[in-house]
Amino acid sequence: MPLGNLAPKLTAEEYDKNFAEISPQMTRSHAISEAARCLYCFDAPCTKACPTHIDVPAFIKKIYTGNIRGSARVILEANILGHSCGRVCPTEALCEGACVMNLEKKPAIEIGRLQRYAVDHVLDNRIQLFHAAPANGFKVACVGAGPASLGCAAELAKWGYSVSIFDKNVLGGGLNTYGIAAYKTRAEDSLREVDLVRQLGVTFCQGVEVGKDITFAELEQQFDAVFLGLGLGETWNLSLPGDDLHGVVGAIEFIEQTKTKSFLDIEVGRRVACIGAGNTAIDVVTAARRLGAEFVYLVYRRSEAEMPAFKYEYELAKRDGVIFYWQTQPVRVLGSNGVVTGLECVRTRLGAPDSRGRRTPELIPGTEFVIDVDMVVPAVGQRPVTEILRAVLGINLHKDGRVIVNAGYQTSHPKYFAGGDCVNGGKEVVDAVAEGMAAARGIDQCLGCPRAKN
Ligand SMILES: Cc1cc2nc3c(=O)[nH]c(=O)nc-3n(C[C@H](O)[C@H](O)[C@H](O)COP(=O)(O)OP(=O)(O)OC[C@H]3O[C@@H](n4cnc5c(N)ncnc54)[C@H](O)[C@@H]3O)c2cc1C
Ligand code: SF4
């Protein structure tokens, strides 16, 4: 069944332009002149602000002296996904936000782009920097092939563990491959990093859903420890009348198409409303505009001040011509012949702060109005996929489904460790990698294996 009105198709050149890299690769001269601006601070606040604590001044200095391979080594030792993090990290909120240049009202050093410059060099030239240590006889399974498991698996393989990753998707990389906006990184970029981990001898079992195609009991029998890097599930439903109409599409499902299909083959409405104001909502509205939707609305029940998206992401949506409906609560999806035709909304006022300090929206009676749309995309968070762990393994979970872990990322079941979105509730790639690496250290300590460094 087609949508009510489809966005006009663009030419191949227009799609290429719209989804071109937002932060393209630096030239050699640009990288060297940018590296020369760095003060190589002794207490490097940029390094402290990075969840994987990459030694930023060290890698930048190596770029300046022309040792690009050495620079990449510094980055990848701390973060095996340093390539994607150079492209997708919210650097303005992390390393670049902490750069001392900000205090002098000068532009922060472009750490993300310098990082990408160095790692691109080793990936483009197929330079293998790391090797697995001799086998130590221990076997570890990782469930999920997203950033958390990749970080965990790479560390363990470098120390001599035999690691197998099980993932239900066809391709590895998790949301890095399937979720992050195409103008930041393409699936091919993420897969190059999956290959870096594969080169360390890690086995990838793609298309295998744990709990269905292989049981947790089987993993327990076959492996000495299991790391859970399950991530989060699909987008929450709207739970509004009309949310089953054709044209209501989950945010993750919509974005996934931009990573796995030709842009020409993606069905997008002429008028699209996205509900929510987090970073995922921004990815939806910018993707819809860049795919050719003429009117794209972001509908949020709180005010602009409460918007959870990063400022940089918000600016992107503004530049793309997205229309914002603040303090607006959707109440019903309207349709005709089973297809979306509009979104009925009501205005809100903000009441007292809730337990998290966010002001609670209250509906203002009599302010109902309709936005004419052909597509509605809820981006109101992702469902946890962890209930299976409570049911099958008796692993303790928080009320919202996050896995409870101790300081070594071990769960309440001593054989299981966990990290990434399924533990932190949904942060960034760099946090997932950091937690996966911390869990690797926890597994290593728990199994008491003398570590052989490569
Ligand atoms: C739309 C969107 C845009 C984002 N943009 C950014 C961004 O710009 N920058 C940034 O840093 N972060 C971004 N993020 C966040 C980032 O993608 C995540 O924080 C990160 O991918 C989490 O890694 P993870 O390994 O914990 O989970 P995931 O990447 O979700 O990987 C989990 C994997 O587990 C698999 N799995 C789940 N259950 C099973 C099972 N039972 N059996 C086998 N496999 C299973 C899944 O198939 C998946 O491959 C974005 C997230 C979304 C949703
Ligand atoms: S804070 Fe800025 S100037 Fe100082 S080391 Fe880090 S990137 Fe260089």
Coordinates of C-alpha atoms in Angstrom, one line a residue, residues 275-277 299-303 325-330 346-350 358-363:
I275 CA 7.7 12.7 17.5
G276 CA 10.5 13.3 20.0
A277 CA 13.4 15.6 20.3
V299 CA 6.9 17.6 17.5
Y300 CA 7.9 17.8 21.1
R301 CA 5.8 18.0 24.2
R302 CA 8.3 20.1 26.2
S303 CA 10.0 23.3 25.2
Y325 CA 6.4 22.3 17.1
W326 CA 7.4 22.9 20.8
Q327 CA 5.1 22.2 23.7
T328 CA 2.9 20.1 21.4
Q329 CA 1.6 16.7 22.4
P330 CA 0.3 14.3 19.7
V346 CA -2.8 19.6 21.6
R347 CA -0.7 22.4 23.1
T348 CA 1.0 21.9 26.5
R349 CA 2.1 24.1 29.3
L350 CA 5.0 23.1 31.5
R358 CA 12.3 17.9 33.9
R359 CA 9.1 20.0 33.9
T360 CA 6.0 17.9 33.3
P361 CA 3.9 18.9 30.2
E362 CA 0.2 19.5 30.9
L363 CA -2.4 19.5 28.1

